[in-house]
Coordinates of C-alpha atoms in Angstrom, one line a residue:
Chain A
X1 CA -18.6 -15.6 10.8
X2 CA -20.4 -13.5 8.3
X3 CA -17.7 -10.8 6.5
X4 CA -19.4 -7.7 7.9
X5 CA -18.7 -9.0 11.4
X6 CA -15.3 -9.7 11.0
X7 CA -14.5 -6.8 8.6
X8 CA -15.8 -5.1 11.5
X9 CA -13.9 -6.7 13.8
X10 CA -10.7 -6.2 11.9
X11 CA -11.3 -2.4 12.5
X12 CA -12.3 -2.3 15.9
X13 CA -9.4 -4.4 16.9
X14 CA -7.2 -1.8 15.3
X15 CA -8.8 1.4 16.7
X16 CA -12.2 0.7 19.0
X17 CA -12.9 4.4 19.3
X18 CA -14.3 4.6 15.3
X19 CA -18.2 4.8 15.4
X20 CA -20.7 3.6 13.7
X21 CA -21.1 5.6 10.5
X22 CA -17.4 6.1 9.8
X23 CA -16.8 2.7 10.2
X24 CA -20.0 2.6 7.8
X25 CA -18.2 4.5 5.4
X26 CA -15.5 2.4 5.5
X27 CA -17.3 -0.7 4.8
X28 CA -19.7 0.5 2.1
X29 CA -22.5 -0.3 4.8
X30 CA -25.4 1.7 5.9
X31 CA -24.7 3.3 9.5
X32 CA -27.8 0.6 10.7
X33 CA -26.1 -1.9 9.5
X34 CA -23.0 -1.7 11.1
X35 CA -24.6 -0.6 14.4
X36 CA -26.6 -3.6 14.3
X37 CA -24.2 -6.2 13.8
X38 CA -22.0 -4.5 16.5
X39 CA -25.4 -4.6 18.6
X40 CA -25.6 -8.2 18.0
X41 CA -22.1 -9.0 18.6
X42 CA -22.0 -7.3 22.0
X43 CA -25.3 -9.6 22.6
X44 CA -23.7 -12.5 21.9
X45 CA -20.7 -12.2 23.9
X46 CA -18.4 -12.0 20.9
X47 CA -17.6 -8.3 21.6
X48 CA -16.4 -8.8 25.4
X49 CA -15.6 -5.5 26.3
X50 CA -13.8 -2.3 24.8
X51 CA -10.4 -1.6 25.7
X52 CA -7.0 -0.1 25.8
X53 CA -3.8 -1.7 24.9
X54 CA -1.2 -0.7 27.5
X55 CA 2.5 -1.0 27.2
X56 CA 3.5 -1.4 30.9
X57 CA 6.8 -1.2 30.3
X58 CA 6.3 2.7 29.5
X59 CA 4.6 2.7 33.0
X60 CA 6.2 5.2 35.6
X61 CA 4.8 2.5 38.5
X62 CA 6.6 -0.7 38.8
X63 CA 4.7 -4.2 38.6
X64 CA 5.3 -7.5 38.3
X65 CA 3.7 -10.0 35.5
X66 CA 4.1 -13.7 35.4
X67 CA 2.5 -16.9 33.6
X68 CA 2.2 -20.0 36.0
X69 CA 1.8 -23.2 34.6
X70 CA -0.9 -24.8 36.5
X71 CA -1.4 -28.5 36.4
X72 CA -4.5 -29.7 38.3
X73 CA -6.7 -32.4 38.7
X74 CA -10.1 -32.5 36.8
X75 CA -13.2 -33.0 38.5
X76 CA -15.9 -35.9 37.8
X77 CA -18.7 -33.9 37.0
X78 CA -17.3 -30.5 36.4
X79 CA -14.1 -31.2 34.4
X80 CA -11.7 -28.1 34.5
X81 CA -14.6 -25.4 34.5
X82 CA -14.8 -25.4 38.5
X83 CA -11.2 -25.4 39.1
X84 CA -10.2 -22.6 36.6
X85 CA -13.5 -20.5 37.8
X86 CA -11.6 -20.8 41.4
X87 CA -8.3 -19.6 39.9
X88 CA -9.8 -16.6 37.8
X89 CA -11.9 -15.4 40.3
X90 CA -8.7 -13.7 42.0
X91 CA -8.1 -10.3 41.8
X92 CA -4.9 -11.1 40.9
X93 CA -5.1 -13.0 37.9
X94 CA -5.5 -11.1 34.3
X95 CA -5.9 -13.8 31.8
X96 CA -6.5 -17.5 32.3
X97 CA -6.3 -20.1 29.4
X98 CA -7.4 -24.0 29.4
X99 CA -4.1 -25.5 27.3
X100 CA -3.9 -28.8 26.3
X101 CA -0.4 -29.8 26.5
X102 CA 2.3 -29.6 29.5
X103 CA 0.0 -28.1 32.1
X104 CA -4.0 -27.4 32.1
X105 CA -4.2 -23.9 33.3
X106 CA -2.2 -20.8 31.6
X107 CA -2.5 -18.3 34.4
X108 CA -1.8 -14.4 34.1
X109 CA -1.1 -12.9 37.2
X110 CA 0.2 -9.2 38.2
X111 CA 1.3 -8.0 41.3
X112 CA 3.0 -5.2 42.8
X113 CA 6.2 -6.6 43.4
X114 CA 8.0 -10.2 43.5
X115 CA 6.7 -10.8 46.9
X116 CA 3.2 -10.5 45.8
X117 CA 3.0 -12.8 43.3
X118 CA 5.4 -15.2 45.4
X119 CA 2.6 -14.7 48.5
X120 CA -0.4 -15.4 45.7
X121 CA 0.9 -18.8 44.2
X122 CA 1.9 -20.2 47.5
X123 CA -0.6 -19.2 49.6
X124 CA -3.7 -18.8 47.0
X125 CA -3.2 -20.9 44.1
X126 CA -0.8 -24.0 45.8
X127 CA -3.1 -24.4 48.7
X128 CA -5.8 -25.2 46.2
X129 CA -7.0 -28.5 46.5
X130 CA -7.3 -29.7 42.7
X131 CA -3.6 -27.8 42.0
X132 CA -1.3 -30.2 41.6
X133 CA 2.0 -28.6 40.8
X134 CA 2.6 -24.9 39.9
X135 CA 5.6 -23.3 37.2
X136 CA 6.1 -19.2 37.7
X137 CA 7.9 -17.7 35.0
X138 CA 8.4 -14.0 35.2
X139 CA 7.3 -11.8 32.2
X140 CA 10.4 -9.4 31.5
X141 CA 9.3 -7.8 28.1
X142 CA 6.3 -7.7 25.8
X143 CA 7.5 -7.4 21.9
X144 CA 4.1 -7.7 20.7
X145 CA 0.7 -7.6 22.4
X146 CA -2.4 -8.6 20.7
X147 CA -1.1 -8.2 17.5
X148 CA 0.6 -5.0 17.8
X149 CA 4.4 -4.4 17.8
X150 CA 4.7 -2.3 20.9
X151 CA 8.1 -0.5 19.8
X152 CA 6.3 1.2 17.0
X153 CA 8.3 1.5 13.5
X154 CA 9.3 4.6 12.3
X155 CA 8.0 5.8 9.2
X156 CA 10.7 6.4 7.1
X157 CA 9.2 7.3 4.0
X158 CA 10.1 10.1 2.1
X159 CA 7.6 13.0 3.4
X160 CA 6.4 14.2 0.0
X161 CA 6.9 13.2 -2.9
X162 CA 5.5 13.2 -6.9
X163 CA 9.0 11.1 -8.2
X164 CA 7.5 7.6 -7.5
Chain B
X1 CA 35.0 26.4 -19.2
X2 CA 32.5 25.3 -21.5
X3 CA 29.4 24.3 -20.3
X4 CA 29.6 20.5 -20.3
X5 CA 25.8 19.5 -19.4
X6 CA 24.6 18.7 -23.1
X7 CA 21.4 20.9 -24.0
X8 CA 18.6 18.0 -23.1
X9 CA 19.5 17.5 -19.3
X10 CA 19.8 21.6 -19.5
X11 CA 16.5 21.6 -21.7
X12 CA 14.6 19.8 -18.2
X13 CA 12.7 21.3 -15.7
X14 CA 13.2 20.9 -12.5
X15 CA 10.1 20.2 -10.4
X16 CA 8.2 23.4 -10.2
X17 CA 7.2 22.6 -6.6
X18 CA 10.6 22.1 -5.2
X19 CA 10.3 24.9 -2.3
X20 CA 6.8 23.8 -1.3
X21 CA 8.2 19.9 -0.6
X22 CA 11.3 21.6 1.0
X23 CA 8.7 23.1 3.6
X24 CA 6.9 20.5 4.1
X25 CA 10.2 18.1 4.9
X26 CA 11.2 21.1 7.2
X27 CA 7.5 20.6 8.9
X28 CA 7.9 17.9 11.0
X29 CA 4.8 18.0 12.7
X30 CA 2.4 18.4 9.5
X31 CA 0.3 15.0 8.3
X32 CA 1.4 14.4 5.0
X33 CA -1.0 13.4 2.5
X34 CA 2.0 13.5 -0.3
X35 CA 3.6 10.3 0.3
X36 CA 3.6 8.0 -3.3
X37 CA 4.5 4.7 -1.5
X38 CA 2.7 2.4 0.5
X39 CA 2.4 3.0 4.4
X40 CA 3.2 -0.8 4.6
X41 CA 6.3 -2.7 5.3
X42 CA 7.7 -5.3 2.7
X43 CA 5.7 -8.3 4.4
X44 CA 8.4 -10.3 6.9
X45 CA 8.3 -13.4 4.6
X46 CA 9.7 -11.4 1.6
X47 CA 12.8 -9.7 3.7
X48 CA 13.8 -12.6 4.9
X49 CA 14.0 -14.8 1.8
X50 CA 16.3 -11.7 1.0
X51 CA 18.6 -11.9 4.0
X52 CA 19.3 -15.7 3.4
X53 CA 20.2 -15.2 -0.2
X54 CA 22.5 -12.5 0.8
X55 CA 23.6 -14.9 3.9
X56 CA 23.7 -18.3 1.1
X57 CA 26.5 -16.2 -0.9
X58 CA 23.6 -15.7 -3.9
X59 CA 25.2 -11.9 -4.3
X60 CA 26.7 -12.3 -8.1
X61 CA 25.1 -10.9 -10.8
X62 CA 22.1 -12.7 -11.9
X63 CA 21.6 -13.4 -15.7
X64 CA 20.8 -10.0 -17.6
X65 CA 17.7 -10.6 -17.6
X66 CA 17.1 -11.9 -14.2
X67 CA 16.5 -15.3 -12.8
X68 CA 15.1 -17.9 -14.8
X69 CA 13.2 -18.9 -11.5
X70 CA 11.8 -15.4 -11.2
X71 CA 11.1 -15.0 -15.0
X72 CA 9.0 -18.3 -15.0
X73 CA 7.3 -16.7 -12.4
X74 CA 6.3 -13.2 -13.5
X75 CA 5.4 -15.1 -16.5
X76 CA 2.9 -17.1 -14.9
X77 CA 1.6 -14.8 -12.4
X78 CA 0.7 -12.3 -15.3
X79 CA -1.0 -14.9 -17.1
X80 CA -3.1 -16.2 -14.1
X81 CA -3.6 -12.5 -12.3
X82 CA -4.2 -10.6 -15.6
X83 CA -4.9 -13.0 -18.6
X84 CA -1.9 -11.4 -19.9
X85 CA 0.5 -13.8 -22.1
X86 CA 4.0 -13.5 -22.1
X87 CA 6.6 -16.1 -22.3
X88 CA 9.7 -15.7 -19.7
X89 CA 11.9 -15.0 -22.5
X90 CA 10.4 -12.4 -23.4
X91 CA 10.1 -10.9 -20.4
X92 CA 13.4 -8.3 -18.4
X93 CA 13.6 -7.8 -14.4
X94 CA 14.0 -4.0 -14.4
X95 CA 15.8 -1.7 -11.9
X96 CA 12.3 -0.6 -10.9
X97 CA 9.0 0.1 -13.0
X98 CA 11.1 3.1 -13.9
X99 CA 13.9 1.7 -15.6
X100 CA 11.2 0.0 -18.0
X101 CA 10.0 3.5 -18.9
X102 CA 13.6 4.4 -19.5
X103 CA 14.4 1.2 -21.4
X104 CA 11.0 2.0 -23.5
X105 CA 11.3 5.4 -24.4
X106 CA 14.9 4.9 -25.5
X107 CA 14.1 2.0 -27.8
X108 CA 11.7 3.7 -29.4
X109 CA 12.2 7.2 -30.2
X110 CA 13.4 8.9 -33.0
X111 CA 14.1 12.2 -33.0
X112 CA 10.9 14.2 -33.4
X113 CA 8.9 11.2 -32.8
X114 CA 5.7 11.8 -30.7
X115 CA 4.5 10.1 -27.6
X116 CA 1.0 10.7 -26.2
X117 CA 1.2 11.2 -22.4
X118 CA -2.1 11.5 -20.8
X119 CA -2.4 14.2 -18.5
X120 CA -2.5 14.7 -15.5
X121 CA -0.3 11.5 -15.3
X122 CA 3.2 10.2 -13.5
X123 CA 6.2 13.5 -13.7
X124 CA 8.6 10.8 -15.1
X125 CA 7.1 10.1 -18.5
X126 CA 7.7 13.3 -20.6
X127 CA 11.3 13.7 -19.0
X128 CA 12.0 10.2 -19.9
X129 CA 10.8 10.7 -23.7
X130 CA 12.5 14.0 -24.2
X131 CA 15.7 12.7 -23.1
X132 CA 15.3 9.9 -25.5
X133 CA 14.5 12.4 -28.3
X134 CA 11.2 11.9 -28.7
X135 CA 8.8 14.4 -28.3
X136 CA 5.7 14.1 -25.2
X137 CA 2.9 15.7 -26.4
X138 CA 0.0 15.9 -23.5
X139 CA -3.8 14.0 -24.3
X140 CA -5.8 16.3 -21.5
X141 CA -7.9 14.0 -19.5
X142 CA -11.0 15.5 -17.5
X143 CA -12.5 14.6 -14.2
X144 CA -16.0 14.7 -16.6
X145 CA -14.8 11.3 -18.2
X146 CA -13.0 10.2 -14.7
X147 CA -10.0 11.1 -16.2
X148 CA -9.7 8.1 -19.1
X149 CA -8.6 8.7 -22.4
X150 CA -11.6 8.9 -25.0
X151 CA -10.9 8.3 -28.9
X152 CA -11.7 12.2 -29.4
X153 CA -9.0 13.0 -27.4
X154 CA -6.6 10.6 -28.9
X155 CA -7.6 11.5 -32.1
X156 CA -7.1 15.2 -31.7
X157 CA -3.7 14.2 -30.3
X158 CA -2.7 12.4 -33.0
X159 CA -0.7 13.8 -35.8
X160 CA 1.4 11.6 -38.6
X161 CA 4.5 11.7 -36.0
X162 CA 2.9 10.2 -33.5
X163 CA 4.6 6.8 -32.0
X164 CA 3.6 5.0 -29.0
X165 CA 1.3 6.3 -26.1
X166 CA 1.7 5.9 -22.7
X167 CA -1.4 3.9 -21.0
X168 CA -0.8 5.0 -17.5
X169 CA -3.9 2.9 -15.6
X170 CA -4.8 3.0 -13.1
X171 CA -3.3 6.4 -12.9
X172 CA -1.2 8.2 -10.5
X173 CA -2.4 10.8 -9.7
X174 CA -6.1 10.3 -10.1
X175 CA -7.3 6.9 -8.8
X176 CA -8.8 6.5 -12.3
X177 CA -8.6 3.3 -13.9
X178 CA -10.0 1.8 -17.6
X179 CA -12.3 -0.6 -18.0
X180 CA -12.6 -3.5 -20.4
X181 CA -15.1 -1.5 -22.6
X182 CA -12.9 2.3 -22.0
X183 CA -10.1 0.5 -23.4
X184 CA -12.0 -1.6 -26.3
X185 CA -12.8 2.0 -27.3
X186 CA -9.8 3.4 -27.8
X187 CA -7.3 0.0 -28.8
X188 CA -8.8 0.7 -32.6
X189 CA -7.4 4.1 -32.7
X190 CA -4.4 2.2 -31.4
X191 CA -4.4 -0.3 -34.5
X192 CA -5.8 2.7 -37.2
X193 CA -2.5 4.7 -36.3
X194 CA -0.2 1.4 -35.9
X195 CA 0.8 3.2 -32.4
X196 CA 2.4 1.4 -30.0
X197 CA 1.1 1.2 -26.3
X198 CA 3.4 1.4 -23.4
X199 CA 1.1 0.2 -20.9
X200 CA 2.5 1.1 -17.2
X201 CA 0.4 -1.4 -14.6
X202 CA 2.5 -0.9 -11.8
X203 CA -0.6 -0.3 -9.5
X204 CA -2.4 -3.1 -11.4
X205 CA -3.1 -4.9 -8.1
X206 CA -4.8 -1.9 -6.2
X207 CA -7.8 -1.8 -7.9
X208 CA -11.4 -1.8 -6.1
X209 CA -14.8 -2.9 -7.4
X210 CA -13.3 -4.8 -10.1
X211 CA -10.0 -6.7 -11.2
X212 CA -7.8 -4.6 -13.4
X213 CA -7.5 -5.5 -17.3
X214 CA -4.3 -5.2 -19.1
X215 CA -4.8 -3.5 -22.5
X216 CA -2.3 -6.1 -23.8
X217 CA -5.3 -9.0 -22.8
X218 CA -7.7 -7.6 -25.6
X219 CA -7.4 -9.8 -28.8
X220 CA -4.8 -8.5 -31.3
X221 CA -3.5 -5.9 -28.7
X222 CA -0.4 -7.8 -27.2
X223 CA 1.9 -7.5 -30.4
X224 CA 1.9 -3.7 -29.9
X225 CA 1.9 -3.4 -25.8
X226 CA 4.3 -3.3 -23.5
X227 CA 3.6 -3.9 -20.1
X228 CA 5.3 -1.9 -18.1
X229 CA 5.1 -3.4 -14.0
X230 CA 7.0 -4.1 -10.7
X231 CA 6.7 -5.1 -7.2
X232 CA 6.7 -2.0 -5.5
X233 CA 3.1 -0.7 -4.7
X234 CA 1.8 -4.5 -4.8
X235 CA 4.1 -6.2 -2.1
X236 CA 5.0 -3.0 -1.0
X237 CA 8.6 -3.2 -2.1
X238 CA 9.5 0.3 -3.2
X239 CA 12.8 0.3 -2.2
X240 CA 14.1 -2.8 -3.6
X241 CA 13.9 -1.3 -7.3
X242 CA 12.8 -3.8 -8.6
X243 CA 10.2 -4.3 -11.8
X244 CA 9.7 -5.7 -14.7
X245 CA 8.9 -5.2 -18.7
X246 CA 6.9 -8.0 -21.1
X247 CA 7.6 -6.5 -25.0
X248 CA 6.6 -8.3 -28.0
X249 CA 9.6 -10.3 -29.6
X250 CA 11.4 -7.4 -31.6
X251 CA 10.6 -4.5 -29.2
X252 CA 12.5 -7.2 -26.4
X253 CA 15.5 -7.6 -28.2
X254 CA 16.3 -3.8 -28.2
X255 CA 15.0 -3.4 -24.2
X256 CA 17.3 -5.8 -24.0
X257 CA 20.2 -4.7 -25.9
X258 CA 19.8 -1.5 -23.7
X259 CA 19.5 -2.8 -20.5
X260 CA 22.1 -5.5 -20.6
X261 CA 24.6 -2.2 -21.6
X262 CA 23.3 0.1 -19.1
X263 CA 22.0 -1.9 -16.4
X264 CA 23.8 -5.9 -16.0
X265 CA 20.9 -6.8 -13.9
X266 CA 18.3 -6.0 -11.0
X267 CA 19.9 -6.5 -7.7
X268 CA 20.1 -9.9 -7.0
X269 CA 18.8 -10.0 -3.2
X270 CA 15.7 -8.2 -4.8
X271 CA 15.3 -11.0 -7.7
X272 CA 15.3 -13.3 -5.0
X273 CA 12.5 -11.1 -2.5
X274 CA 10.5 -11.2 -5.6
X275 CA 10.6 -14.8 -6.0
X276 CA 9.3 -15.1 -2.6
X277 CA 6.4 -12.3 -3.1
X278 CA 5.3 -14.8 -6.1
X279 CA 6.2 -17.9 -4.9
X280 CA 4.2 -17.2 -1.7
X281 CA 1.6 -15.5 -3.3
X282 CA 0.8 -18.6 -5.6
X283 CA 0.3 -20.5 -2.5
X284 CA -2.3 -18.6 -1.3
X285 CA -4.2 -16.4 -3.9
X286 CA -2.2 -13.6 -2.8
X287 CA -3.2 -13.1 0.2
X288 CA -0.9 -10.3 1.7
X289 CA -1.7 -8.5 -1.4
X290 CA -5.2 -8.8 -1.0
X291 CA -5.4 -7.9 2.7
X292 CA -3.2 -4.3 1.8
X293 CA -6.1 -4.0 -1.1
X294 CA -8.5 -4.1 1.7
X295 CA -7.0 -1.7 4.0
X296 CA -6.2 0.4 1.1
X297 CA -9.8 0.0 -0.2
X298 CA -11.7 1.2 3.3
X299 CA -9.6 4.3 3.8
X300 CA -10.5 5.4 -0.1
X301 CA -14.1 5.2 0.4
X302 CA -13.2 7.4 3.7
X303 CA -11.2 10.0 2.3
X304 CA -13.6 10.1 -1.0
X305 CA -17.1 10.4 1.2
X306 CA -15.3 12.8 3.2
X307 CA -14.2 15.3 -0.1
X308 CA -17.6 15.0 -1.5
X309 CA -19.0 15.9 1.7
X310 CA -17.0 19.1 3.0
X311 CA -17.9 20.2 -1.1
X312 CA -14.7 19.5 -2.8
X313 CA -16.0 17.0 -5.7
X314 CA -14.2 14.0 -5.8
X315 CA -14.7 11.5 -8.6
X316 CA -14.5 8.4 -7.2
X317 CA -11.0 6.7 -7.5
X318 CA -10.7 2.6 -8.9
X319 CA -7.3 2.4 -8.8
X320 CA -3.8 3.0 -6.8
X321 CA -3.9 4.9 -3.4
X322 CA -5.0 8.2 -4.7
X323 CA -8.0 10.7 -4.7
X324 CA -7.9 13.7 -6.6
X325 CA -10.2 16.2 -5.7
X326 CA -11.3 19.5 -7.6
X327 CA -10.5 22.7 -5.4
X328 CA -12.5 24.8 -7.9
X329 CA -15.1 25.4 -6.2
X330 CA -12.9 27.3 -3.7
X331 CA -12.2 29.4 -6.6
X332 CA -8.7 28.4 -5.8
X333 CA -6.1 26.6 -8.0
X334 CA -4.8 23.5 -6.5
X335 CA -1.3 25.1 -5.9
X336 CA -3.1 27.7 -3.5
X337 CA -4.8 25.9 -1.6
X338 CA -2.2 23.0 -0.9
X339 CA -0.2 25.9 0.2
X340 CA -3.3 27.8 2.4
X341 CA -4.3 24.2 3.9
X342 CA 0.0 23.4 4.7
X343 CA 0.6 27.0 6.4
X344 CA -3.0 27.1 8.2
X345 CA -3.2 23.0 9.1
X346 CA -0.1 21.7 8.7
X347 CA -1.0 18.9 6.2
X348 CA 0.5 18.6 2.8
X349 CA -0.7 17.6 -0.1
X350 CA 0.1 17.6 -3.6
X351 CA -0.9 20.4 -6.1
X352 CA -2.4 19.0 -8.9
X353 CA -0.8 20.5 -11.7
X354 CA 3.0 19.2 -10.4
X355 CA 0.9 15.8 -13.0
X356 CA 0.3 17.9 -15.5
X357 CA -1.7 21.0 -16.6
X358 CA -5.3 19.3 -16.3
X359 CA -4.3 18.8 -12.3
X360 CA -4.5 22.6 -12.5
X361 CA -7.9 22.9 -10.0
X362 CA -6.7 19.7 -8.3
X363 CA -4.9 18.0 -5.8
X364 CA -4.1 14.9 -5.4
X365 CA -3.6 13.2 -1.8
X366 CA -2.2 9.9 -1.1
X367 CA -4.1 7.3 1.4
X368 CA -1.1 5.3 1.7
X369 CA -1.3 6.6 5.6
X370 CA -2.6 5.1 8.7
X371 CA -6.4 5.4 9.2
X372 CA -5.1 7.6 12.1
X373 CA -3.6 10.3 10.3
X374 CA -6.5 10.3 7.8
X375 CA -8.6 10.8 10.2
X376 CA -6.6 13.7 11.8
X377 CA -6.1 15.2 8.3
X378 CA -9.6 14.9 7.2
X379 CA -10.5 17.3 10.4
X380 CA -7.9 19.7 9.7
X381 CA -8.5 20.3 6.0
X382 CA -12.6 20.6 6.9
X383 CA -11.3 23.3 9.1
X384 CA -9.2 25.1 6.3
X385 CA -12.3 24.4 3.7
X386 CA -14.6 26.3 6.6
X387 CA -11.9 28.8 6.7
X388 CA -11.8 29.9 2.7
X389 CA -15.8 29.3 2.5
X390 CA -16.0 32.2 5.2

């Protein structure tokens, strides 16, 4: 990837609300410049969508996350595409990974409460077809998401200061 | 009782500016834009190759002069980063870039010898000579030449008393750096007065649009430099205290002397951090260093377009995490408005002249803060500038 897209990147990933000409700024860019390449990046698919990262544990409302391990049988002519497509196409399901490893499918599902994500792999995802075997494991606490420490640190630097 | 504080420590000022940093502590919610250390954490690699020295049992003193291991090092990486040649044993681990000033000024005064200290530059330098003995005597630097030292200045400067000068680049508080060609200029005022330069490089790695030269890398210049640098505002390791000092042969041997009385050695856990940051750093071009530059680097060209914009001229900063912009044009001294802009915006920043009495129209603000807060800050003080343009 060229450098202005993934300097770009870089600072979108840290704060997506910056626009074009500060981010300019920033980059020693023109304001064009920078709007284009995001332009182009949105075309392309490499900017999916612009988010917010939420610590759910900070959540008033309860829910339940969990990753199944999905193992599943891949089709003749359309490998693993078909299969995941019929997993992620759930409401239900956040994330959904091909892995190469233990299991095929990394699946991300949330749900109101135990039951409902109980009710979802039995009844949605086991009764599948191509599912072969299924592994819930319950998601108790997120340290880090997407590259962000969600207990932030405390600055403890001195407040002002000319002695350093 | 007599008095016992002996007339030096009496003779020093305390910082003019004490009450306005007591507010600003006591203002929780205010941004500062004062802080003098990076906004990073000592990268996760470096703290723990401290905690499993402490947890191996390495917690004896170290040889005075530090670790062989480490020495070889810092030998090495000066050479590579900064075409600077020193061999390790002529090279101390220091309590700190700090302690090398101390260790310096100590060595080399006389009473009533003069040292040239650039102004505005780092509070510690002129205390430190005076309590050696020595006499600071101030080379005014202007925002005109972006604030580097010209051979007029040093020559007006210079008297037959005069010693050493303090090379301070790039400079806290101004962002200003030297190039290879400023400092061509002025090492053969250096050699015509036999001066000796104390060259303090601690923010030698933060430079942008350029690598930083050490004055001691210009032919003939290392026999009468001392380099002067640490691992604090490069691997963001300000509170491990720990630096280091490259002298020519004789000049070592007193640093030494001094610092093997004084001192015993750095703190060993830090040595051993330190031969992590390097170790690491070797490995991949210095790659954690480089990617704080570059954070560092995009919040400068921010903070400097947004001074120049709201009509406080900025020069445009090479060096450190600093900018320095002139408050003249608010017919207001830097003092005022950093107090106006704290009481009406909450955000602090540094009055210029705490550096030094050409930082009198200045202030100097630190972008060693998130993008965040700069962002926040930035608002605020266009407010406070809309404010006193009325």
């Amino acid at each position: 990837m060229k450098k202005l897209e993934s300097d770009i990147l870089g600072i979108l990933q840290e704060d997506c609300r910056y626009s074009p000409a500060k981010i300019a700024v920033m980059l020693d860019k023109t304001e064009k410049e920078v709007a284009d390449a995001i332009a182009s990046m949105q075309a392309r698919g490499v900017i999916v969508k612009y988010t917010a990262i939420v610590n759910d544990e900070r959540l008033s409302d309860d829910i339940v996350q969990a990753l199944i391990e999905v193992k599943v049988s891949p089709q003749k002519t359309s490998g693993f595409d078909a299969i995941a497509e019929e997993v992620y196409r759930f409401e239900e399901v956040k994330s959904c990974y091909l892995m190469r490893g233990g299991y095929d499918l990394a699946v991300f599902i949330e749900g109101k409460n135990l039951r409902e994500v109980a009710r979802f792999v039995a009844e949605r995802l086991s009764t599948l077809d191509e599912v072969q075997s299924t592994a819930t494991h319950f998601i108790l606490k997120k340290y880090k998401i997407e590259g962000t420490i969600t207990d932030t640190e405390d600055d403890n630097r001195i407040r002002i200061s000319v002695h350093a | 009782m007599r008095n016992f504080v002996n007339r030096r420590s009496q003779e020093l000022k305390p910082s003019g500016i004490r009450k306005f940093f007591d507010i600003v502590s006591e203002m929780k919610d205010a941004i500062s834009l004062g802080v003098g250390e990076p906004d990073f954490i000592t990268p996760w690699h470096i703290r723990n190759a401290a905690i499993k020295s402490i947890q191996r049992g390495y917690t004896q003193y170290t040889g005075n002069r530090g670790l062989p291991a480490l020495r070889e090092l810092i030998a090495r990486y000066m050479s590579e980063r900064f075409s600077v040649e020193y061999p390790a044993e002529n090279i101390i681990v220091t309590v700190g870039a700090s302690e090398g000033i101390d260790l310096v000024m100590r060595a080399v005064c006389d009473a009533g010898d003069e040292i040239l200290v650039p102004d505005p530059s780092y509070v510690s330098y002129a205390p430190c000579v005076l309590l050696a003995g020595g006499v600071p005597v101030r080379v005014p630097c202007s925002q005109e030449n972006a604030f580097i030292l010209t051979p007029e200045a040093l020559e007006k400067a210079i008297t037959p008393r005069t010693k050493a000068i303090i090379l301070p680049y790039p400079n806290n508080p101004t962002g200003g750096i030297m190039t290879k060609e400023q400092l061509e200029a002025v090492a053969p005022v250096f050699e015509k007065h036999d001066l000796l330069v104390v060259s303090d490089e601690i923010y030698a790695e933060l430079t942008y649009g350029g690598k930083h030269v050490s004055v001691a890398s210009l032919a003939g210049m290392r026999e009468r430099t001392v380099v002067i640098n640490g691992f604090s505002k490069a691997f963001a390791m300000t509170g491990w205290r720990i630096g280091f000092v490259c002298a020519p042969p004789e000049l070592d041997k007193a640093l030494f002397k001094i610092h093997q009385y004084a001192i015993m050695c750095a703190p060993s856990a830090s040595q051993y951090a330190a031969v992590e940051a390097l170790k690491d750093g070797f490995g991949d071009n210095f790659a954690v260093v480089e990617s704080m530059r570059e954070e560092y680097d995009r919040r400068r060209r921010f903070i400097t377009n947004f001074f120049n914009e709201t009509g406080l001229a900025c020069f445009e900063p090479r060096g450190a995490f600093y900018v320095y912009p002139s408050t003249a044009s608010l017919g207001m001294t830097g003092e005022e408005f950093a107090n106006g802009l704290l009481r009406a915006e909450k955000v602090a920043v540094v009055p210029g002249d705490a550096f030094g009495e050409a930082g009198k129209y200045h202030v100097r603000c630190s972008y060693a803060t998130s993008m965040a807060n700069l962002d926040t800050a930035t608002s605020r003080i266009a407010e406070y500038v809309k404010k006193c343009k009325g």
